Amino acid sequence: MTTTDSVALPTQGIEAPRSKRIDPKYLRRSSSSSSSFEMAGWVFMRVSGAALVVLIFVHLFVNLMVGEGIHGVDFGFVAGKWANPVWQFWDLTMLWLAMLHGGNGMRTIINDYAEKDSTRVWLKSILTLSVAVIIVLGTLVIFTFEPCMVDNTGQLLDSAPAFCQNV
Amino acid sequence: MTQTKGTLYKGREGMWSWVGHRITGVGIFFFLLVHVLDTSLVRVSPEAYDAVIGAYKNPIMIMGEIGLVGAIVFHAFNGLRIILVDFWSKGTRYHKQMLWAVMGLWVIVMIGFTARHVMLFLDGWGGF
């Protein structure tokens, strides 16, 4: 074996990575807006993911693991939680981060598996619309929620939570 | 140096954690759409909300909830593993060990969650 063998090595096996044989279209283009969008998306998935672990674990623990657990979840339970601005903000943050994180994940999956351009456009349009509707609906529900509902005559509904009697 | 047979990725820990992350992610996403819609019923009436949320309180749905939480806990722990693979200097070297840690923590958390959830459910359950 001579030292000239190592020079000829790439032709015998695979070339070393980054040996200038990468198609330019796969290289990072700092001037391209699409690559900076994908980079922002990559960072967002990690930052929002870490936040969602805390937000959702606390959500599950408080709603299912303490008190009566799942039997305690009813209209009065939601009303009691959203009487506190901290839980309103908690649920709002969870809603936005989870829908954007999940929406971006679904976008990645559509890009991976939908090979026809028209199929991709359709699926991503439906996805964008669904995510937008859910975020807007959820946000409106959190901010316009009225725990002590009344009927047309101004009478408190029978099913209103007990604390409404004292308001 | 030990020779790796076959491929480094396909059919191995890296691929299966990726498959698991995708499947759990899609499942959680569709549950989330339904969950925001059912919660939105608090704007309709207390009766409407209680009627629909009551559907979550039977034995079949309890099993579904355990499955859902199982998916969330895997996705959460494996997501933290992905962050460590990306940002921790030794992340790629220990990615397999971290997957076993994910699975171990998942088993511990799920034993605790399932026991507590089933116990609380049976406590307040009025039967069929």
PDB file of C-alpha atoms in Angstrom:
ATOM      1  CA  MET A   1       0.000   0.000   0.000  1.00  0.00           C
ATOM      2  CA  THR A   2       1.415   3.358  -0.994  1.00  0.00           C
ATOM      3  CA  THR A   3       0.515   6.856   0.066  1.00  0.00           C
ATOM      4  CA  THR A   4      -0.940   7.601  -3.361  1.00  0.00           C
ATOM      5  CA  ASP A   5      -3.815   5.239  -2.493  1.00  0.00           C
ATOM      6  CA  SER A   6      -5.299   7.751  -0.077  1.00  0.00           C
ATOM      7  CA  VAL A   7      -5.422  10.383  -2.810  1.00  0.00           C
ATOM      8  CA  ALA A   8      -7.421   8.025  -5.006  1.00  0.00           C
ATOM      9  CA  LEU A   9      -9.749   6.985  -2.156  1.00  0.00           C
ATOM     10  CA  PRO A  10     -12.824   9.018  -3.155  1.00  0.00           C
ATOM     11  CA  THR A  11     -13.146   7.118  -6.408  1.00  0.00           C
ATOM     12  CA  GLN A  12     -13.140   3.800  -4.549  1.00  0.00           C
ATOM     13  CA  GLY A  13     -15.749   4.638  -1.937  1.00  0.00           C
ATOM     14  CA  ILE A  14     -17.982   7.526  -1.063  1.00  0.00           C
ATOM     15  CA  GLU A  15     -16.512  10.984  -1.110  1.00  0.00           C
ATOM     16  CA  ALA A  16     -15.904  12.922   2.060  1.00  0.00           C
ATOM     17  CA  PRO A  17     -18.815  15.175   2.986  1.00  0.00           C
ATOM     18  CA  ARG A  18     -18.694  18.768   1.833  1.00  0.00           C
ATOM     19  CA  SER A  19     -16.264  17.983  -0.955  1.00  0.00           C
ATOM     20  CA  LYS A  20     -17.766  20.644  -3.244  1.00  0.00           C
ATOM     21  CA  ARG A  21     -20.103  18.201  -4.978  1.00  0.00           C
ATOM     22  CA  ILE A  22     -23.257  19.557  -3.364  1.00  0.00           C
ATOM     23  CA  ASP A  23     -25.807  20.916  -5.791  1.00  0.00           C
ATOM     24  CA  PRO A  24     -25.895  24.712  -5.249  1.00  0.00           C
ATOM     25  CA  LYS A  25     -29.677  24.569  -4.735  1.00  0.00           C
ATOM     26  CA  TYR A  26     -29.137  22.759  -1.408  1.00  0.00           C
ATOM     27  CA  LEU A  27     -26.668  25.316  -0.072  1.00  0.00           C
ATOM     28  CA  ARG A  28     -27.770  28.002   2.354  1.00  0.00           C
ATOM     29  CA  ARG A  29     -28.663  31.209   0.552  1.00  0.00           C
ATOM     30  CA  SER A  30     -28.555  34.046   3.037  1.00  0.00           C
ATOM     31  CA  SER A  31     -30.318  36.369   0.586  1.00  0.00           C
ATOM     32  CA  SER A  32     -33.253  34.006  -0.015  1.00  0.00           C
ATOM     33  CA  SER A  33     -36.423  34.782   1.921  1.00  0.00           C
ATOM     34  CA  SER A  34     -37.637  31.158   1.781  1.00  0.00           C
ATOM     35  CA  SER A  35     -34.542  29.812   3.548  1.00  0.00           C
ATOM     36  CA  SER A  36     -34.798  32.397   6.320  1.00  0.00           C
ATOM     37  CA  PHE A  37     -38.485  31.492   6.738  1.00  0.00           C
ATOM     38  CA  GLU A  38     -37.593  27.810   7.079  1.00  0.00           C
ATOM     39  CA  MET A  39     -34.825  28.708   9.530  1.00  0.00           C
ATOM     40  CA  ALA A  40     -37.305  30.738  11.613  1.00  0.00           C
ATOM     41  CA  GLY A  41     -39.716  27.791  11.480  1.00  0.00           C
ATOM     42  CA  TRP A  42     -37.003  25.418  12.694  1.00  0.00           C
ATOM     43  CA  VAL A  43     -36.201  27.681  15.650  1.00  0.00           C
ATOM     44  CA  PHE A  44     -39.924  28.206  16.376  1.00  0.00           C
ATOM     45  CA  MET A  45     -40.574  24.441  16.580  1.00  0.00           C
ATOM     46  CA  ARG A  46     -37.887  24.082  19.281  1.00  0.00           C
ATOM     47  CA  VAL A  47     -38.776  27.198  21.299  1.00  0.00           C
ATOM     48  CA  SER A  48     -42.557  26.614  21.166  1.00  0.00           C
ATOM     49  CA  GLY A  49     -42.077  22.887  21.784  1.00  0.00           C
ATOM     50  CA  ALA A  50     -40.144  23.493  24.996  1.00  0.00           C
ATOM     51  CA  ALA A  51     -42.776  26.013  26.175  1.00  0.00           C
ATOM     52  CA  LEU A  52     -45.635  23.644  25.277  1.00  0.00           C
ATOM     53  CA  VAL A  53     -44.162  20.857  27.416  1.00  0.00           C
ATOM     54  CA  VAL A  54     -44.589  23.095  30.492  1.00  0.00           C
ATOM     55  CA  LEU A  55     -47.933  24.621  29.399  1.00  0.00           C
ATOM     56  CA  ILE A  56     -49.594  21.278  28.548  1.00  0.00           C
ATOM     57  CA  PHE A  57     -48.178  19.238  31.442  1.00  0.00           C
ATOM     58  CA  VAL A  58     -49.517  21.808  33.935  1.00  0.00           C
ATOM     59  CA  HIS A  59     -52.850  21.952  32.003  1.00  0.00           C
ATOM     60  CA  LEU A  60     -53.235  18.150  32.228  1.00  0.00           C
ATOM     61  CA  PHE A  61     -52.178  18.012  35.872  1.00  0.00           C
ATOM     62  CA  VAL A  62     -54.523  20.786  37.053  1.00  0.00           C
ATOM     63  CA  ASN A  63     -57.505  19.532  35.006  1.00  0.00           C
ATOM     64  CA  LEU A  64     -57.182  15.758  35.450  1.00  0.00           C
ATOM     65  CA  MET A  65     -54.884  14.823  38.357  1.00  0.00           C
ATOM     66  CA  VAL A  66     -56.181  16.923  41.280  1.00  0.00           C
ATOM     67  CA  GLY A  67     -59.572  17.270  42.977  1.00  0.00           C
ATOM     68  CA  GLU A  68     -62.223  15.059  41.387  1.00  0.00           C
ATOM     69  CA  GLY A  69     -60.167  14.652  38.217  1.00  0.00           C
ATOM     70  CA  ILE A  70     -62.178  14.360  35.003  1.00  0.00           C
ATOM     71  CA  HIS A  71     -65.510  14.376  36.888  1.00  0.00           C
ATOM     72  CA  GLY A  72     -64.678  17.873  38.132  1.00  0.00           C
ATOM     73  CA  VAL A  73     -64.521  19.270  34.593  1.00  0.00           C
ATOM     74  CA  ASP A  74     -67.778  21.062  33.769  1.00  0.00           C
ATOM     75  CA  PHE A  75     -68.997  24.572  32.892  1.00  0.00           C
ATOM     76  CA  GLY A  76     -68.450  25.804  36.456  1.00  0.00           C
ATOM     77  CA  PHE A  77     -64.858  24.502  36.420  1.00  0.00           C
ATOM     78  CA  VAL A  78     -64.055  26.438  33.227  1.00  0.00           C
ATOM     79  CA  ALA A  79     -65.797  29.534  34.619  1.00  0.00           C
ATOM     80  CA  GLY A  80     -63.758  29.306  37.819  1.00  0.00           C
ATOM     81  CA  LYS A  81     -60.487  28.994  35.917  1.00  0.00           C
ATOM     82  CA  TRP A  82     -61.162  31.862  33.496  1.00  0.00           C
ATOM     83  CA  ALA A  83     -62.175  34.170  36.333  1.00  0.00           C
ATOM     84  CA  ASN A  84     -58.388  34.309  36.860  1.00  0.00           C
ATOM     85  CA  PRO A  85     -56.459  36.297  34.203  1.00  0.00           C
ATOM     86  CA  VAL A  86     -53.441  34.018  34.698  1.00  0.00           C
ATOM     87  CA  TRP A  87     -55.401  30.997  33.382  1.00  0.00           C
ATOM     88  CA  GLN A  88     -56.868  33.102  30.554  1.00  0.00           C
ATOM     89  CA  PHE A  89     -53.338  34.047  29.500  1.00  0.00           C
ATOM     90  CA  TRP A  90     -52.133  30.453  30.052  1.00  0.00           C
ATOM     91  CA  ASP A  91     -54.836  28.982  27.797  1.00  0.00           C
ATOM     92  CA  LEU A  92     -54.415  31.736  25.192  1.00  0.00           C
ATOM     93  CA  THR A  93     -50.651  31.098  24.947  1.00  0.00           C
ATOM     94  CA  MET A  94     -51.245  27.346  24.800  1.00  0.00           C
ATOM     95  CA  LEU A  95     -53.840  27.784  22.022  1.00  0.00           C
ATOM     96  CA  TRP A  96     -51.621  29.943  19.802  1.00  0.00           C
ATOM     97  CA  LEU A  97     -48.388  28.019  20.322  1.00  0.00           C
ATOM     98  CA  ALA A  98     -50.028  24.581  19.959  1.00  0.00           C
ATOM     99  CA  MET A  99     -51.925  25.511  16.775  1.00  0.00           C
ATOM    100  CA  LEU A 100     -48.885  27.147  15.148  1.00  0.00           C
ATOM    101  CA  HIS A 101     -46.574  24.298  16.235  1.00  0.00           C
ATOM    102  CA  GLY A 102     -49.066  21.660  15.045  1.00  0.00           C
ATOM    103  CA  GLY A 103     -49.854  23.609  11.872  1.00  0.00           C
ATOM    104  CA  ASN A 104     -46.172  23.894  10.960  1.00  0.00           C
ATOM    105  CA  GLY A 105     -45.692  20.177  11.673  1.00  0.00           C
ATOM    106  CA  MET A 106     -48.618  19.318   9.383  1.00  0.00           C
ATOM    107  CA  ARG A 107     -47.160  21.639   6.715  1.00  0.00           C
ATOM    108  CA  THR A 108     -43.897  19.684   6.867  1.00  0.00           C
ATOM    109  CA  ILE A 109     -45.774  16.392   6.480  1.00  0.00           C
ATOM    110  CA  ILE A 110     -47.775  17.712   3.500  1.00  0.00           C
ATOM    111  CA  ASN A 111     -44.535  18.875   1.848  1.00  0.00           C
ATOM    112  CA  ASP A 112     -43.040  15.414   2.423  1.00  0.00           C
ATOM    113  CA  TYR A 113     -45.856  13.250   1.092  1.00  0.00           C
ATOM    114  CA  ALA A 114     -47.981  15.298  -1.336  1.00  0.00           C
ATOM    115  CA  GLU A 115     -45.999  15.119  -4.561  1.00  0.00           C
ATOM    116  CA  LYS A 116     -48.346  16.947  -6.952  1.00  0.00           C
ATOM    117  CA  ASP A 117     -48.122  20.761  -6.792  1.00  0.00           C
ATOM    118  CA  SER A 118     -51.913  21.141  -6.915  1.00  0.00           C
ATOM    119  CA  THR A 119     -52.424  18.610  -4.088  1.00  0.00           C
ATOM    120  CA  ARG A 120     -49.901  20.449  -1.906  1.00  0.00           C
ATOM    121  CA  VAL A 121     -51.557  23.810  -2.555  1.00  0.00           C
ATOM    122  CA  TRP A 122     -55.000  22.390  -1.731  1.00  0.00           C
ATOM    123  CA  LEU A 123     -53.938  20.620   1.440  1.00  0.00           C
ATOM    124  CA  LYS A 124     -51.983  23.633   2.693  1.00  0.00           C
ATOM    125  CA  SER A 125     -54.921  25.949   1.961  1.00  0.00           C
ATOM    126  CA  ILE A 126     -57.260  23.729   4.002  1.00  0.00           C
ATOM    127  CA  LEU A 127     -54.635  23.525   6.759  1.00  0.00           C
ATOM    128  CA  THR A 128     -54.099  27.300   6.893  1.00  0.00           C
ATOM    129  CA  LEU A 129     -57.842  27.926   6.985  1.00  0.00           C
ATOM    130  CA  SER A 130     -58.409  25.346   9.758  1.00  0.00           C
ATOM    131  CA  VAL A 131     -55.583  26.725  11.901  1.00  0.00           C
ATOM    132  CA  ALA A 132     -56.802  30.323  11.419  1.00  0.00           C
ATOM    133  CA  VAL A 133     -60.423  29.427  12.262  1.00  0.00           C
ATOM    134  CA  ILE A 134     -59.437  27.513  15.415  1.00  0.00           C
ATOM    135  CA  ILE A 135     -57.075  30.262  16.650  1.00  0.00           C
ATOM    136  CA  VAL A 136     -59.632  33.043  16.054  1.00  0.00           C
ATOM    137  CA  LEU A 137     -62.494  31.007  17.568  1.00  0.00           C
ATOM    138  CA  GLY A 138     -60.486  29.986  20.630  1.00  0.00           C
ATOM    139  CA  THR A 139     -59.208  33.526  21.217  1.00  0.00           C
ATOM    140  CA  LEU A 140     -62.730  34.977  20.969  1.00  0.00           C
ATOM    141  CA  VAL A 141     -64.084  32.321  23.347  1.00  0.00           C
ATOM    142  CA  ILE A 142     -61.433  33.092  25.989  1.00  0.00           C
ATOM    143  CA  PHE A 143     -62.019  36.871  25.839  1.00  0.00           C
ATOM    144  CA  THR A 144     -65.794  36.986  25.404  1.00  0.00           C
ATOM    145  CA  PHE A 145     -66.591  34.222  27.914  1.00  0.00           C
ATOM    146  CA  GLU A 146     -69.502  35.124  30.221  1.00  0.00           C
ATOM    147  CA  PRO A 147     -69.770  32.772  33.233  1.00  0.00           C
ATOM    148  CA  CYS A 148     -73.120  34.123  34.487  1.00  0.00           C
ATOM    149  CA  MET A 149     -75.405  33.791  31.461  1.00  0.00           C
ATOM    150  CA  VAL A 150     -78.899  35.269  31.565  1.00  0.00           C
ATOM    151  CA  ASP A 151     -81.991  34.566  29.465  1.00  0.00           C
ATOM    152  CA  ASN A 152     -83.972  37.121  27.424  1.00  0.00           C
ATOM    153  CA  THR A 153     -85.654  38.512  30.519  1.00  0.00           C
ATOM    154  CA  GLY A 154     -82.359  39.060  32.335  1.00  0.00           C
ATOM    155  CA  GLN A 155     -82.984  36.082  34.629  1.00  0.00           C
ATOM    156  CA  LEU A 156     -79.881  34.049  35.572  1.00  0.00           C
ATOM    157  CA  LEU A 157     -79.878  30.648  33.836  1.00  0.00           C
ATOM    158  CA  ASP A 158     -80.625  27.718  36.172  1.00  0.00           C
ATOM    159  CA  SER A 159     -77.439  26.018  35.038  1.00  0.00           C
ATOM    160  CA  ALA A 160     -75.203  29.008  35.881  1.00  0.00           C
ATOM    161  CA  PRO A 161     -72.456  28.201  38.399  1.00  0.00           C
ATOM    162  CA  ALA A 162     -73.234  28.789  42.087  1.00  0.00           C
ATOM    163  CA  PHE A 163     -70.924  31.799  42.482  1.00  0.00           C
ATOM    164  CA  CYS A 164     -73.120  33.795  40.048  1.00  0.00           C
ATOM    165  CA  GLN A 165     -75.805  34.089  42.782  1.00  0.00           C
ATOM    166  CA  ASN A 166     -73.517  36.429  44.728  1.00  0.00           C
ATOM    167  CA  VAL A 167     -72.672  38.742  41.833  1.00  0.00           C
TER     168      VAL A 167
ATOM    169  CA  MET B   1     -13.633   0.065  15.346  1.00  0.00           C
ATOM    170  CA  THR B   2     -16.865  -1.893  15.178  1.00  0.00           C
ATOM    171  CA  GLN B   3     -18.485  -2.215  11.778  1.00  0.00           C
ATOM    172  CA  THR B   4     -22.130  -1.212  11.576  1.00  0.00           C
ATOM    173  CA  LYS B   5     -24.175  -3.664   9.533  1.00  0.00           C
ATOM    174  CA  GLY B   6     -26.669  -2.351   7.041  1.00  0.00           C
ATOM    175  CA  THR B   7     -27.608   1.279   7.488  1.00  0.00           C
ATOM    176  CA  LEU B   8     -27.047   3.750  10.289  1.00  0.00           C
ATOM    177  CA  TYR B   9     -30.569   5.185  10.121  1.00  0.00           C
ATOM    178  CA  LYS B  10     -33.166   3.000   8.394  1.00  0.00           C
ATOM    179  CA  GLY B  11     -34.883   0.565  10.750  1.00  0.00           C
ATOM    180  CA  ARG B  12     -32.896   1.839  13.720  1.00  0.00           C
ATOM    181  CA  GLU B  13     -33.544   4.098  16.735  1.00  0.00           C
ATOM    182  CA  GLY B  14     -33.235   7.329  14.723  1.00  0.00           C
ATOM    183  CA  MET B  15     -35.887   6.266  12.221  1.00  0.00           C
ATOM    184  CA  TRP B  16     -38.346   4.802  14.721  1.00  0.00           C
ATOM    185  CA  SER B  17     -38.228   7.847  16.999  1.00  0.00           C
ATOM    186  CA  TRP B  18     -38.942   9.990  13.912  1.00  0.00           C
ATOM    187  CA  VAL B  19     -41.898   7.745  12.922  1.00  0.00           C
ATOM    188  CA  GLY B  20     -43.253   7.880  16.484  1.00  0.00           C
ATOM    189  CA  HIS B  21     -42.878  11.656  16.616  1.00  0.00           C
ATOM    190  CA  ARG B  22     -44.823  12.082  13.329  1.00  0.00           C
ATOM    191  CA  ILE B  23     -47.690   9.730  14.217  1.00  0.00           C
ATOM    192  CA  THR B  24     -48.180  11.158  17.724  1.00  0.00           C
ATOM    193  CA  GLY B  25     -47.919  14.720  16.354  1.00  0.00           C
ATOM    194  CA  VAL B  26     -50.659  14.165  13.758  1.00  0.00           C
ATOM    195  CA  GLY B  27     -52.924  12.492  16.339  1.00  0.00           C
ATOM    196  CA  ILE B  28     -52.465  15.334  18.834  1.00  0.00           C
ATOM    197  CA  PHE B  29     -53.120  17.952  16.114  1.00  0.00           C
ATOM    198  CA  PHE B  30     -56.514  16.464  15.200  1.00  0.00           C
ATOM    199  CA  PHE B  31     -57.496  16.076  18.851  1.00  0.00           C
ATOM    200  CA  LEU B  32     -56.594  19.743  19.364  1.00  0.00           C
ATOM    201  CA  LEU B  33     -59.029  20.857  16.631  1.00  0.00           C
ATOM    202  CA  VAL B  34     -61.830  18.894  18.335  1.00  0.00           C
ATOM    203  CA  HIS B  35     -60.803  20.068  21.811  1.00  0.00           C
ATOM    204  CA  VAL B  36     -60.978  23.788  20.901  1.00  0.00           C
ATOM    205  CA  LEU B  37     -64.393  23.193  19.293  1.00  0.00           C
ATOM    206  CA  ASP B  38     -65.806  21.338  22.344  1.00  0.00           C
ATOM    207  CA  THR B  39     -64.432  23.992  24.721  1.00  0.00           C
ATOM    208  CA  SER B  40     -66.027  26.692  22.555  1.00  0.00           C
ATOM    209  CA  LEU B  41     -69.439  25.358  23.635  1.00  0.00           C
ATOM    210  CA  VAL B  42     -69.010  27.362  26.871  1.00  0.00           C
ATOM    211  CA  ARG B  43     -70.110  30.308  24.685  1.00  0.00           C
ATOM    212  CA  VAL B  44     -73.306  28.468  23.689  1.00  0.00           C
ATOM    213  CA  SER B  45     -74.702  27.396  27.069  1.00  0.00           C
ATOM    214  CA  PRO B  46     -73.657  25.568  30.243  1.00  0.00           C
ATOM    215  CA  GLU B  47     -75.929  22.644  29.250  1.00  0.00           C
ATOM    216  CA  ALA B  48     -74.346  22.287  25.809  1.00  0.00           C
ATOM    217  CA  TYR B  49     -70.830  22.288  27.291  1.00  0.00           C
ATOM    218  CA  ASP B  50     -71.662  19.857  30.100  1.00  0.00           C
ATOM    219  CA  ALA B  51     -73.443  17.481  27.690  1.00  0.00           C
ATOM    220  CA  VAL B  52     -70.478  17.266  25.310  1.00  0.00           C
ATOM    221  CA  ILE B  53     -67.795  17.193  28.011  1.00  0.00           C
ATOM    222  CA  GLY B  54     -69.857  14.435  29.655  1.00  0.00           C
ATOM    223  CA  ALA B  55     -68.900  12.251  26.682  1.00  0.00           C
ATOM    224  CA  TYR B  56     -65.311  12.280  27.995  1.00  0.00           C
ATOM    225  CA  LYS B  57     -66.459  10.591  31.219  1.00  0.00           C
ATOM    226  CA  ASN B  58     -67.137   6.994  30.168  1.00  0.00           C
ATOM    227  CA  PRO B  59     -64.797   3.964  30.205  1.00  0.00           C
ATOM    228  CA  ILE B  60     -64.129   3.960  26.445  1.00  0.00           C
ATOM    229  CA  MET B  61     -63.185   7.643  26.426  1.00  0.00           C
ATOM    230  CA  ILE B  62     -61.043   7.119  29.541  1.00  0.00           C
ATOM    231  CA  MET B  63     -58.983   4.646  27.510  1.00  0.00           C
ATOM    232  CA  GLY B  64     -58.842   7.202  24.691  1.00  0.00           C
ATOM    233  CA  GLU B  65     -57.606   9.849  27.158  1.00  0.00           C
ATOM    234  CA  ILE B  66     -54.858   7.508  28.363  1.00  0.00           C
ATOM    235  CA  GLY B  67     -53.851   6.977  24.719  1.00  0.00           C
ATOM    236  CA  LEU B  68     -53.909  10.718  24.049  1.00  0.00           C
ATOM    237  CA  VAL B  69     -51.809  11.523  27.118  1.00  0.00           C
ATOM    238  CA  GLY B  70     -49.447   8.685  26.114  1.00  0.00           C
ATOM    239  CA  ALA B  71     -48.996  10.330  22.701  1.00  0.00           C
ATOM    240  CA  ILE B  72     -48.474  13.782  24.279  1.00  0.00           C
ATOM    241  CA  VAL B  73     -45.918  12.509  26.820  1.00  0.00           C
ATOM    242  CA  PHE B  74     -43.922  10.667  24.126  1.00  0.00           C
ATOM    243  CA  HIS B  75     -44.015  13.674  21.778  1.00  0.00           C
ATOM    244  CA  ALA B  76     -42.958  15.978  24.637  1.00  0.00           C
ATOM    245  CA  PHE B  77     -40.023  13.881  25.880  1.00  0.00           C
ATOM    246  CA  ASN B  78     -38.846  12.953  22.384  1.00  0.00           C
ATOM    247  CA  GLY B  79     -39.129  16.633  21.403  1.00  0.00           C
ATOM    248  CA  LEU B  80     -36.818  17.564  24.286  1.00  0.00           C
ATOM    249  CA  ARG B  81     -34.469  14.807  23.043  1.00  0.00           C
ATOM    250  CA  ILE B  82     -34.484  16.384  19.551  1.00  0.00           C
ATOM    251  CA  ILE B  83     -33.597  19.765  21.107  1.00  0.00           C
ATOM    252  CA  LEU B  84     -30.682  18.119  22.948  1.00  0.00           C
ATOM    253  CA  VAL B  85     -29.514  16.356  19.751  1.00  0.00           C
ATOM    254  CA  ASP B  86     -29.523  19.749  17.995  1.00  0.00           C
ATOM    255  CA  PHE B  87     -28.034  21.986  20.675  1.00  0.00           C
ATOM    256  CA  TRP B  88     -26.038  19.806  23.104  1.00  0.00           C
ATOM    257  CA  SER B  89     -22.490  19.236  21.865  1.00  0.00           C
ATOM    258  CA  LYS B  90     -22.673  15.518  22.772  1.00  0.00           C
ATOM    259  CA  GLY B  91     -26.303  15.178  21.627  1.00  0.00           C
ATOM    260  CA  THR B  92     -25.662  13.169  18.469  1.00  0.00           C
ATOM    261  CA  ARG B  93     -23.318  10.786  20.319  1.00  0.00           C
ATOM    262  CA  TYR B  94     -25.921   9.960  22.971  1.00  0.00           C
ATOM    263  CA  HIS B  95     -29.119  10.118  20.866  1.00  0.00           C
ATOM    264  CA  LYS B  96     -29.808   6.384  21.336  1.00  0.00           C
ATOM    265  CA  GLN B  97     -29.266   6.474  25.083  1.00  0.00           C
ATOM    266  CA  MET B  98     -31.560   9.522  25.219  1.00  0.00           C
ATOM    267  CA  LEU B  99     -34.262   7.560  23.365  1.00  0.00           C
ATOM    268  CA  TRP B 100     -34.073   4.838  26.034  1.00  0.00           C
ATOM    269  CA  ALA B 101     -34.333   7.574  28.670  1.00  0.00           C
ATOM    270  CA  VAL B 102     -37.419   8.913  26.848  1.00  0.00           C
ATOM    271  CA  MET B 103     -38.997   5.448  26.868  1.00  0.00           C
ATOM    272  CA  GLY B 104     -38.121   4.885  30.546  1.00  0.00           C
ATOM    273  CA  LEU B 105     -39.548   8.249  31.645  1.00  0.00           C
ATOM    274  CA  TRP B 106     -42.611   7.589  29.474  1.00  0.00           C
ATOM    275  CA  VAL B 107     -43.299   4.279  31.269  1.00  0.00           C
ATOM    276  CA  ILE B 108     -42.920   5.919  34.708  1.00  0.00           C
ATOM    277  CA  VAL B 109     -45.153   8.909  33.875  1.00  0.00           C
ATOM    278  CA  MET B 110     -47.784   6.726  32.193  1.00  0.00           C
ATOM    279  CA  ILE B 111     -47.996   4.292  35.117  1.00  0.00           C
ATOM    280  CA  GLY B 112     -48.588   7.267  37.418  1.00  0.00           C
ATOM    281  CA  PHE B 113     -51.057   9.019  35.104  1.00  0.00           C
ATOM    282  CA  THR B 114     -53.051   5.866  34.285  1.00  0.00           C
ATOM    283  CA  ALA B 115     -53.344   4.794  37.931  1.00  0.00           C
ATOM    284  CA  ARG B 116     -54.489   8.245  39.089  1.00  0.00           C
ATOM    285  CA  HIS B 117     -56.841   8.846  36.135  1.00  0.00           C
ATOM    286  CA  VAL B 118     -58.558   5.447  36.447  1.00  0.00           C
ATOM    287  CA  MET B 119     -58.838   5.800  40.251  1.00  0.00           C
ATOM    288  CA  LEU B 120     -60.437   9.267  40.011  1.00  0.00           C
ATOM    289  CA  PHE B 121     -62.723   8.068  37.221  1.00  0.00           C
ATOM    290  CA  LEU B 122     -63.970   5.052  39.204  1.00  0.00           C
ATOM    291  CA  ASP B 123     -64.487   7.253  42.305  1.00  0.00           C
ATOM    292  CA  GLY B 124     -66.979   9.517  40.561  1.00  0.00           C
ATOM    293  CA  TRP B 125     -68.468   7.082  38.076  1.00  0.00           C
ATOM    294  CA  GLY B 126     -72.181   6.297  38.400  1.00  0.00           C
ATOM    295  CA  GLY B 127     -72.023   3.163  36.240  1.00  0.00           C
ATOM    296  CA  PHE B 128     -73.563   2.578  32.825  1.00  0.00           C
TER     297      PHE B 128
END
